[in-house]
Coordinates of C-alpha atoms in Angstrom, one line a residue:
X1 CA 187.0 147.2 128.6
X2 CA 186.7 146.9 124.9
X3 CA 185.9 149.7 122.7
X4 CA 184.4 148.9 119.9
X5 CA 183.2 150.4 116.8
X6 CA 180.3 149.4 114.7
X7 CA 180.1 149.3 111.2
X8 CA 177.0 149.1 109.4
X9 CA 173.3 150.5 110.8
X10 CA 170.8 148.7 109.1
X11 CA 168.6 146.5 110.6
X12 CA 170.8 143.9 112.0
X13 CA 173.3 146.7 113.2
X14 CA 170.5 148.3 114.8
X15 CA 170.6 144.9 117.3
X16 CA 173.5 145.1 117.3
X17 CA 174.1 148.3 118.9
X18 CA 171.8 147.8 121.4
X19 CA 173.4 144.9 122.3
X20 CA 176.8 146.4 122.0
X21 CA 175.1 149.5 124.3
X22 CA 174.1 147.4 126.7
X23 CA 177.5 145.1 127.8
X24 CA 179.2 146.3 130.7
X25 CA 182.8 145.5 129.5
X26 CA 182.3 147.5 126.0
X27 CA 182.7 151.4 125.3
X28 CA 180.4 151.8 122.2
X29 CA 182.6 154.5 120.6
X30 CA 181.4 155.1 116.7
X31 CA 179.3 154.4 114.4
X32 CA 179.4 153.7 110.4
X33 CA 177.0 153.8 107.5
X34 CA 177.7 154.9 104.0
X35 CA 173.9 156.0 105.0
X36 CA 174.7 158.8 107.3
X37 CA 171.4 159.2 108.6
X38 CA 171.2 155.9 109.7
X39 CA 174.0 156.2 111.3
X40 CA 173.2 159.5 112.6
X41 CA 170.1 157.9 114.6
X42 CA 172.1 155.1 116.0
X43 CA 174.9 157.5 117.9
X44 CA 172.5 159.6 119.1
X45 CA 170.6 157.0 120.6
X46 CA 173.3 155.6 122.0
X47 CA 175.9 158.3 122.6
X48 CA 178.2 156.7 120.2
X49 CA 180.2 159.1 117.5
X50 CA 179.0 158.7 113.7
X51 CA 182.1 158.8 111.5
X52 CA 181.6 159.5 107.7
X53 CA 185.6 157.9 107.1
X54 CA 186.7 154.0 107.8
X55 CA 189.7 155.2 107.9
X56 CA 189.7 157.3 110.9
X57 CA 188.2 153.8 112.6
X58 CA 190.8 152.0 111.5
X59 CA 194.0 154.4 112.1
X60 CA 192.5 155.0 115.7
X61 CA 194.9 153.4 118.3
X62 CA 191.7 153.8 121.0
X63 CA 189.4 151.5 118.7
X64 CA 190.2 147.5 119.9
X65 CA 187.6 146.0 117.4
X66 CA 185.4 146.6 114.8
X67 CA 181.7 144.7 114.5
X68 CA 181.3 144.5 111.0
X69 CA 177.0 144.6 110.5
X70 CA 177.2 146.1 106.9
X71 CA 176.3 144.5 103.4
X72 CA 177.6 141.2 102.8
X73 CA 179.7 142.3 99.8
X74 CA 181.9 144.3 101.9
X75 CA 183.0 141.8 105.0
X76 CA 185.9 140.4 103.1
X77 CA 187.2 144.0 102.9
X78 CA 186.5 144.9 106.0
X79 CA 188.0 141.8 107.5
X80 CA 191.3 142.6 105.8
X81 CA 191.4 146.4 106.5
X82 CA 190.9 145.3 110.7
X83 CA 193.9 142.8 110.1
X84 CA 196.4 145.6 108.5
X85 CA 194.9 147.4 111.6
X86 CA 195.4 144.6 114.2
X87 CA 192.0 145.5 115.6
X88 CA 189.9 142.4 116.2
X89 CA 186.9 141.7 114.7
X90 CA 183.1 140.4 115.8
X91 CA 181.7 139.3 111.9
X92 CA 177.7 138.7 110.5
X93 CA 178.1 136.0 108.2
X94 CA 178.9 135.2 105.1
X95 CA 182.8 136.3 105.4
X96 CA 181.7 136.5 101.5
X97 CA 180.0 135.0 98.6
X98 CA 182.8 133.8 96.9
X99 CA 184.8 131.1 98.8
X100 CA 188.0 132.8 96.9
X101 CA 187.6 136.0 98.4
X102 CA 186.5 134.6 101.6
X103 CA 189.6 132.3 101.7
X104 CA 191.4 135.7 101.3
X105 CA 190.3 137.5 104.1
X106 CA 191.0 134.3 106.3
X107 CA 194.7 134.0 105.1
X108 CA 195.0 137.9 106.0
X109 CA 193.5 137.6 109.5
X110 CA 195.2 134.5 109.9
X111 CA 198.6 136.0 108.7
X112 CA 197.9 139.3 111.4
X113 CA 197.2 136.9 114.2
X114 CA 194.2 138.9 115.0
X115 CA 190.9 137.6 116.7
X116 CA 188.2 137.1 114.8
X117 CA 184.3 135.6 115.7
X118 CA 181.7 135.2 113.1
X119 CA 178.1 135.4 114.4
X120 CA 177.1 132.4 114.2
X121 CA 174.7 133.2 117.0
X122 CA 172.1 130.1 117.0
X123 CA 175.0 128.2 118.6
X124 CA 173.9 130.6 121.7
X125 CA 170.3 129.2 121.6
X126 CA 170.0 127.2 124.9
X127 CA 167.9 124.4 123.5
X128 CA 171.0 124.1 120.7
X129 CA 173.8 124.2 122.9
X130 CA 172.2 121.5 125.4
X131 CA 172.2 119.4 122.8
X132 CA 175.9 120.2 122.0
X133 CA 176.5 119.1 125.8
X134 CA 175.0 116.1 125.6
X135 CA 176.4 114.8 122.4
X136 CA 180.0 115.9 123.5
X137 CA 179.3 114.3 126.8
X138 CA 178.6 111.3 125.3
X139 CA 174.9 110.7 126.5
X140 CA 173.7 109.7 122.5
X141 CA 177.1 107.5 122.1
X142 CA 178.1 107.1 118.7
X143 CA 176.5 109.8 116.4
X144 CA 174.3 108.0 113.8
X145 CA 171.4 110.3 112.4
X146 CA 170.8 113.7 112.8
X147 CA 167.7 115.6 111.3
X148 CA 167.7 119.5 111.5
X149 CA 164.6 121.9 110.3
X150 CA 164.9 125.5 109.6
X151 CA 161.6 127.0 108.2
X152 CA 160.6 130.6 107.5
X153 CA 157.4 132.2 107.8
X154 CA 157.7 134.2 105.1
X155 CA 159.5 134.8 101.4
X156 CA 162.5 137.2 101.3
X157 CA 162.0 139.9 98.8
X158 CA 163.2 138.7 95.4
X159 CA 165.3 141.6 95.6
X160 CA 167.3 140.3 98.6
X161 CA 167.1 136.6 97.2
X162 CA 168.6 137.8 93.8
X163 CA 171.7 138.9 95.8
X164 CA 171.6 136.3 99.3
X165 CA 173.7 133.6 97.1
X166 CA 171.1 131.2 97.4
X167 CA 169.0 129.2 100.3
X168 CA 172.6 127.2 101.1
X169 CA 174.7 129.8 101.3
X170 CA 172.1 132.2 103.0
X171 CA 169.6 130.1 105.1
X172 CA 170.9 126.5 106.0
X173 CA 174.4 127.7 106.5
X174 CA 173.7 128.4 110.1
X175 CA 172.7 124.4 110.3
X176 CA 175.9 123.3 108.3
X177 CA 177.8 125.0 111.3
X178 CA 175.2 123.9 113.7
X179 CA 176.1 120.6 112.7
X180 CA 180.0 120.2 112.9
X181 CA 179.4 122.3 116.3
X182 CA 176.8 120.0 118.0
X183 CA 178.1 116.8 116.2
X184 CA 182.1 117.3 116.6
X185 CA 181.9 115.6 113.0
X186 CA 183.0 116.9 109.5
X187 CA 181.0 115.8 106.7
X188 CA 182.4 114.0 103.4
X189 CA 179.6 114.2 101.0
X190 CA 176.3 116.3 100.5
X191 CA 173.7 115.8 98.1
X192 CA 170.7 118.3 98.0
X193 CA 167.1 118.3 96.4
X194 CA 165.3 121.7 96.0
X195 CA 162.3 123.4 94.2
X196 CA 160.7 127.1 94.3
X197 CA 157.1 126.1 95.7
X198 CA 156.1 130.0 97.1
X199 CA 156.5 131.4 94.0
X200 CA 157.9 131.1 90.4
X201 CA 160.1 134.8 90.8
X202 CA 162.3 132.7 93.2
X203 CA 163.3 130.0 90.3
X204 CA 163.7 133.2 87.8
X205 CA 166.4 134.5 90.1
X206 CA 167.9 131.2 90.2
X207 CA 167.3 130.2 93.6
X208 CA 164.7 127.4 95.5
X209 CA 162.7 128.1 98.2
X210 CA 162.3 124.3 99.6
X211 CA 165.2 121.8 99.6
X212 CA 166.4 118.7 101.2
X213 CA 170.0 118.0 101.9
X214 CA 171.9 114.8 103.2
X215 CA 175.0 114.7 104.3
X216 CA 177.2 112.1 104.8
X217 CA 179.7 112.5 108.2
X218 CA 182.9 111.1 108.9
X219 CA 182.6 107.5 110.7
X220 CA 179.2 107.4 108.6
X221 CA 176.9 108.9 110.3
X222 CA 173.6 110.3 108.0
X223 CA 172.6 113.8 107.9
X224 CA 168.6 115.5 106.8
X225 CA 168.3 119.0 107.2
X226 CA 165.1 120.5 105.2
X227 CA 165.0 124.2 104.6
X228 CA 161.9 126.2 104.1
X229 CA 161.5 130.0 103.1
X230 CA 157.6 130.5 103.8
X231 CA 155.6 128.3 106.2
X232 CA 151.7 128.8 107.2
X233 CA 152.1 128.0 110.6
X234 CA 154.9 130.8 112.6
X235 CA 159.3 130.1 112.6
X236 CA 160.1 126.2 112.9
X237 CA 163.3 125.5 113.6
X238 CA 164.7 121.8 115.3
X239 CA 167.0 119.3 115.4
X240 CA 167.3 115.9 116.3
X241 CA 170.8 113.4 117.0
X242 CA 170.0 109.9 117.1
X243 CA 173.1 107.8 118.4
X244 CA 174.1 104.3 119.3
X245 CA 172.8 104.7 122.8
X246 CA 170.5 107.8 123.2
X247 CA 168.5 110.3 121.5
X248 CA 168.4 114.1 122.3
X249 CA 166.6 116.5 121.1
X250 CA 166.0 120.2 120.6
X251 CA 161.9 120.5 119.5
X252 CA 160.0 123.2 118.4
X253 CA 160.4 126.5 120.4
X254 CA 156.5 127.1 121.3
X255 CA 155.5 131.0 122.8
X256 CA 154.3 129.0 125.4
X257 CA 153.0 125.7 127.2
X258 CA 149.7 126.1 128.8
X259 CA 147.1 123.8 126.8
X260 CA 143.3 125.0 127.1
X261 CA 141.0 122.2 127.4
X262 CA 136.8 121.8 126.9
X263 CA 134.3 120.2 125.3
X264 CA 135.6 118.4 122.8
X265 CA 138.1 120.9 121.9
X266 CA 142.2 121.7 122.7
X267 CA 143.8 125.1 122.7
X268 CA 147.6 125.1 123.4
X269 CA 150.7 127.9 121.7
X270 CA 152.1 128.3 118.5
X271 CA 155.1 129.5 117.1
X272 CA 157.4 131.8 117.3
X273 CA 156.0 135.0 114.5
X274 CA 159.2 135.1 112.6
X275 CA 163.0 134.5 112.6
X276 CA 163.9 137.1 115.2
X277 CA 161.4 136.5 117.7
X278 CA 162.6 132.9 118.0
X279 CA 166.4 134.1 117.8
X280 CA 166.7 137.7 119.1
X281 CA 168.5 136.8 122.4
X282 CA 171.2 134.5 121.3
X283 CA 172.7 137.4 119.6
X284 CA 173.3 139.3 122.3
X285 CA 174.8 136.3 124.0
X286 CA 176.7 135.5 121.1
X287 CA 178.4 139.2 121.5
X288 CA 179.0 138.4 125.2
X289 CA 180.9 135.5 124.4
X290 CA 182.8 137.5 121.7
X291 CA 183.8 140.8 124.0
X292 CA 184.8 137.8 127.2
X293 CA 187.3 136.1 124.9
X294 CA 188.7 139.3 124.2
X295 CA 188.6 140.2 127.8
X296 CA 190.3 137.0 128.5
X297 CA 192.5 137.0 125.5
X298 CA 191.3 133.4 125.0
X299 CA 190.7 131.7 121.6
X300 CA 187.1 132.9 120.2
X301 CA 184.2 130.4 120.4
X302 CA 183.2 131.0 117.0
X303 CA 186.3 131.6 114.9
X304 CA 187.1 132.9 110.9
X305 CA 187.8 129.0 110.3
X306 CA 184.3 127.9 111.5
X307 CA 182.9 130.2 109.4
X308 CA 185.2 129.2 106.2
X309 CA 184.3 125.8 107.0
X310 CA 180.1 126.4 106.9
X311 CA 181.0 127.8 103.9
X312 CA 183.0 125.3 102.1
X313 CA 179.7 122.9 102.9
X314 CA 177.4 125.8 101.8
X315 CA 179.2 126.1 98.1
X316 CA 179.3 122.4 98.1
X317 CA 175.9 122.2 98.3
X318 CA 174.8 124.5 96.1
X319 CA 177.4 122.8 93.6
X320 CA 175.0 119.6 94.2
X321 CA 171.6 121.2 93.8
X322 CA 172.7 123.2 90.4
X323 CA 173.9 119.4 89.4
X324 CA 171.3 117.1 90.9
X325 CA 174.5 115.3 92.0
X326 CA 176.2 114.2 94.9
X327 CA 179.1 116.2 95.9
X328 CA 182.2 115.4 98.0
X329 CA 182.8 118.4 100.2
X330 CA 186.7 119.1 100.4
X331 CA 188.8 119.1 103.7
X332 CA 190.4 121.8 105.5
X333 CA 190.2 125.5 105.0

């Protein structure tokens, strides 16, 4: 049994403590929100205690981990608080905007020895990680070309784009670590191509909407992942590998399949509404994963590095698209 304590109760802590509620091998013990009331609602809903101090989490020799759900500008912190603590730690991504201070908080979790996951849940999807299988089974062969979508229904508020670090570092991230995961690959080079198309505000907060990066892998291999933050038609997200013997791929997630045929016309399914409807269970099994590592005390699936590493691509590509240059994407950590 791991007892856990969450910290941050907005929206994506919200999932998160029903999910944390609802595993058999976790005692949800507290909760944390410099919003109390928030915090308030999630305890009592779940039977957790709401704590106004971190500090009582952190000194508390009952709490083995913290899930850290709160505003991006405060996981590096966090992160190196639960190391000084030796609690482990179950991470929303970024680790933080800047790569400095991110490469901070690693060194101190590193230095601590303690666990550390970062939710990079869509590696949970089960279209995703068949693909994974099959690559690292060798069924494609060599990996040659790889094409990855990841579309939005909707625009962000400005508000949250003027502070998300832009579309690389906030939206195609996931498919940065989506591709070294399913690929086994690390790329060399990235070159990105982007443009605010929804609307002007989002090229006033200096940010695109619509973009295009390559990538260029180790061994060669050729890399498209296209990024959309609004979309007429529902969530689109897929991804393709192409290899010297085989192709496989993971195609649009469809509510269903049953096509409606008659005269001279075709009714089939659409899309998924938005992001979480397509994604809303892989975080639940990305937790799962997370609490039987610690359960097992076995190295975590998703680790601090992996998430340093998306990042690294991520600032590498936004160097590229603030240049409209290519840009060789450094190794290691």
């Amino acid at each position: 049994m791991q007892t856990f304590a969450l910290l941050g109760a907005g929206f994506i802590g919200r999932v998160h403590a029903e999910n944390l509620a609802a595993q058999p091998d976790v005692d949800f013990a507290r909760v944390f929100d410099v919003d109390t009331s928030r915090a308030d609602e999630l305890a009592d809903r779940y039977g957790a205690d709401r704590t106004d101090d971190l500090d009582t989490v952190f000194a508390d020799p009952a709490i083995d981990a913290v899930l850290i759900a709160s505003s991006t500008n405060t996981h590096a912190d966090l992160i190196k608080r639960a190391a000084a603590a030796g609690k482990a730690v179950f991470c929303e991504k970024p680790i933080d905007l800047s790569l400095d201070v991110a490469r901070e908080a690693a060194a101190a979790a590193r230095t601590a020895g303690i666990p550390v996951m970062m939710d990079f849940n869509r590696r949970y999807d089960p279209a995703y990680a068949a693909v994974h299988d099959a690559v690292h089974s060798g069924e494609v062969g060599r990996v040659e070309l790889v094409s990855m979508t990841t579309r939005g229904p909707s625009l962000p508020p400005i508000a949250y784009l003027e502070v998300s670090g832009g579309q690389m570092r906030d939206q195609t991230v996931h498919f940065f670590d989506l591709l070294r995961w399913i690929t086994g690959l690390e790329p060399v080079e990235v070159y990105v191509a982007g443009t605010a198309l929804a609307d002007p505000a989002v090229a006033e907060v200096g940010d695109v909407d619509t973009s295009v990066a390559v990538l260029r892998m180790e061994g060669g291999a050729l890399v498209q992942i296209d990024s959309q933050r609004r979309i007429g038609y529902g969530y689109d997200e897929r991804i393709e590998v192409n290899g010297s013997e085989r192709m496989v791929e993971a195609a649009r997630h469809r509510t269903g399949f049953v096509n409606h045929y008659g005269p001279g016309e075709l009714r089939t399914n659409g899309l998924d509404a938005g992001w979480f409807e397509r994604i809303r269970g892989t975080y639940r099994k990305s937790l799962d994963a997370c609490v039987d590592a610690l359960e097992r005390s076995a190295p975590m699936p998703a680790p601090l590095d992996d998430g340093l590493r998306a990042q690294i691509i991520a600032e590498a590509a936004t160097q590229s698209l603030r240049t409209h240059r290519p840009v060789a994407i450094p190794e290691g950590r």
